[in-house]
């Protein structure tokens, strides 16, 4: 507990930051996403000119906004995810608790509501042979008003996701700390004790250096962590039709290859390739955050949700292939929307306008 308190104090000056390359507000000026503001228990988030602003005096660095951001655009150091990921393999009993309120546990995060469902899923996949314990004893009496509703929602999503992959998760929720006594007092040998102390010390030193000397962003990338955890096991149904965290899309014949979906996507899930004869549009679910900005940006209404899709891997998959033709008048490449593949729409309109003008003079 002293160690967690020390680490928390070292990192408490680090306010959340917004990655503008992923924030929905920055990507679409007509669309407002205020989910981070809605979930903040301290009302520490405001919007100024579509930019998210964190109030230094009110923000407790709990990490709830980070966990609830739909595009994982919020960055916040020191909430405990990287410590958990580094230490979880060395623990006999996995007891998760909060460090802000001082809950008893051997794997602590600032607040249990800061546990991202994709992060929990990754742990469930990697350590499916272990049982998980969550200490919620401080939630009901939390001084700053946290509840356990966000955590339970994240937990349920993680359970549903891993269940769809054929993994049955073993976990238990505790609301009384006295029930955790035997779990936290693990009997280990002297050799194991020194080994754990050595590993723990290494993690503390690394964490302290990264906190005080901010030389690079060492945050744990949540989506990447989940995908890598899925690569470590053989799953016939993995990456198959589970759309809990990402979306599968269909692209119909109305698509003209304009590329607006590519420009609108904060996760870079869409990719477009052009040759002299074709336009190919690809989509990669592993980069998709289900924000729906691509569907909104498509003026042709060519992008629609697809509930299930059988794929061998989460990689870029061809969604639309469009033939390009050369206009016999202007010699430019164009996409044909009619049976006339010889003249582009612009030249066709010019010809029609020229005929109408000539007819008016007759």
Coordinates of C-alpha atoms in Angstrom, one line a residue, residues 121-259:
X121 CA -10.2 -8.9 -21.7
X122 CA -6.5 -9.1 -22.5
X123 CA -5.8 -10.3 -18.9
X124 CA -8.6 -12.8 -19.1
X125 CA -7.1 -14.3 -22.3
X126 CA -3.5 -14.3 -21.1
X127 CA -4.3 -15.7 -17.6
X128 CA -7.3 -17.9 -18.3
X129 CA -5.9 -20.5 -15.9
X130 CA -6.1 -18.1 -13.0
X131 CA -9.0 -16.8 -10.9
X132 CA -9.5 -13.0 -10.7
X133 CA -10.7 -11.2 -7.5
X134 CA -12.0 -7.7 -7.5
X135 CA -12.1 -5.7 -4.3
X136 CA -15.1 -3.3 -4.4
X137 CA -15.2 -2.7 -0.7
X138 CA -14.3 1.0 -1.0
X139 CA -16.7 1.9 -3.8
X140 CA -19.9 2.3 -1.7
X141 CA -18.2 4.6 0.8
X142 CA -15.8 6.4 -1.6
X143 CA -15.3 10.0 -0.5
X144 CA -15.2 11.4 -4.0
X145 CA -18.4 9.7 -5.2
X146 CA -17.2 6.8 -7.3
X147 CA -19.6 3.9 -7.9
X148 CA -18.9 0.5 -9.2
X149 CA -21.3 0.8 -12.2
X150 CA -18.6 1.6 -14.8
X151 CA -16.4 -1.2 -13.6
X152 CA -19.2 -3.7 -13.7
X153 CA -20.1 -2.6 -17.2
X154 CA -16.5 -3.0 -18.3
X155 CA -16.3 -6.4 -16.6
X156 CA -19.5 -7.7 -18.3
X157 CA -18.2 -6.6 -21.7
X158 CA -14.9 -8.4 -21.1
X159 CA -16.7 -11.5 -20.0
X160 CA -18.9 -11.5 -23.1
X161 CA -16.0 -10.9 -25.4
X162 CA -13.8 -13.7 -24.0
X163 CA -16.8 -16.1 -23.8
X164 CA -17.4 -15.5 -27.6
X165 CA -13.8 -16.6 -28.0
X166 CA -14.5 -19.9 -26.1
X167 CA -12.9 -18.8 -22.9
X168 CA -14.7 -19.2 -19.6
X169 CA -13.5 -16.6 -17.1
X170 CA -13.3 -17.4 -13.4
X171 CA -13.7 -14.3 -11.2
X172 CA -15.2 -13.2 -7.9
X173 CA -16.3 -9.8 -6.6
X174 CA -15.7 -8.9 -3.0
X175 CA -17.5 -6.1 -1.1
X176 CA -15.9 -6.8 2.2
X177 CA -12.1 -6.6 2.7
X178 CA -12.0 -9.1 5.5
X179 CA -12.9 -11.8 3.1
X180 CA -9.6 -11.1 1.2
X181 CA -7.3 -11.9 4.2
X182 CA -6.3 -15.4 3.0
X183 CA -5.9 -14.3 -0.6
X184 CA -3.5 -11.5 0.3
X185 CA -1.4 -13.4 2.7
X186 CA 0.1 -15.8 0.3
X187 CA 2.6 -18.3 1.7
X188 CA 5.7 -18.1 -0.4
X189 CA 9.3 -19.4 0.1
X190 CA 12.2 -17.2 1.0
X191 CA 13.6 -17.6 -2.5
X192 CA 10.3 -16.6 -4.1
X193 CA 10.1 -13.6 -1.8
X194 CA 13.5 -12.3 -2.9
X195 CA 12.6 -12.9 -6.5
X196 CA 9.4 -11.0 -6.2
X197 CA 11.1 -8.1 -4.4
X198 CA 13.7 -7.9 -7.1
X199 CA 11.0 -7.8 -9.9
X200 CA 8.9 -5.3 -7.9
X201 CA 11.9 -3.1 -7.3
X202 CA 12.7 -3.1 -11.0
X203 CA 9.2 -2.1 -11.9
X204 CA 9.2 0.7 -9.3
X205 CA 12.5 2.1 -10.6
X206 CA 11.3 2.0 -14.2
X207 CA 7.9 3.6 -13.3
X208 CA 9.6 6.3 -11.2
X209 CA 12.0 7.2 -14.1
X210 CA 9.3 7.3 -16.6
X211 CA 7.2 9.5 -14.3
X212 CA 9.8 12.0 -13.2
X213 CA 11.8 12.1 -16.5
X214 CA 9.1 12.3 -19.1
X215 CA 11.3 11.3 -22.0
X216 CA 8.7 9.3 -23.9
X217 CA 5.1 8.1 -23.7
X218 CA 5.3 4.7 -22.0
X219 CA 1.6 4.1 -21.6
X220 CA 0.2 0.7 -22.3
X221 CA -1.6 0.8 -25.6
X222 CA -4.9 -0.9 -24.7
X223 CA -6.0 -2.1 -28.2
X224 CA -2.6 -3.3 -29.1
X225 CA -2.4 -5.2 -25.8
X226 CA -5.7 -7.0 -26.5
X227 CA -4.7 -7.9 -30.0
X228 CA -1.4 -9.3 -29.0
X229 CA -3.0 -11.3 -26.2
X230 CA -5.3 -12.9 -28.9
X231 CA -2.2 -13.8 -31.0
X232 CA -0.7 -15.7 -28.1
X233 CA -3.3 -18.5 -28.1
X234 CA -4.9 -20.7 -30.7
X235 CA -8.6 -19.7 -31.2
X236 CA -10.6 -21.1 -34.0
X237 CA -13.3 -18.6 -33.3
X238 CA -10.9 -15.8 -32.4
X239 CA -11.1 -12.6 -34.6
X240 CA -14.1 -14.2 -36.1
X241 CA -17.4 -12.5 -35.5
X242 CA -17.0 -10.8 -32.1
X243 CA -18.0 -7.1 -32.5
X244 CA -17.9 -6.1 -28.9
X245 CA -15.0 -3.6 -29.4
X246 CA -14.9 -3.1 -33.1
X247 CA -17.3 -3.0 -36.0
X248 CA -17.6 -4.9 -39.3
X249 CA -18.9 -2.9 -42.2
X250 CA -20.4 -3.5 -45.6
X251 CA -19.8 -1.2 -48.6
X252 CA -22.4 -1.2 -51.3
X253 CA -22.3 -0.3 -55.0
X254 CA -23.1 3.4 -54.3
X255 CA -19.4 3.8 -53.2
X256 CA -17.5 6.0 -55.6
X257 CA -14.1 5.7 -53.9
X258 CA -14.1 9.3 -52.7
X259 CA -12.1 8.4 -49.6

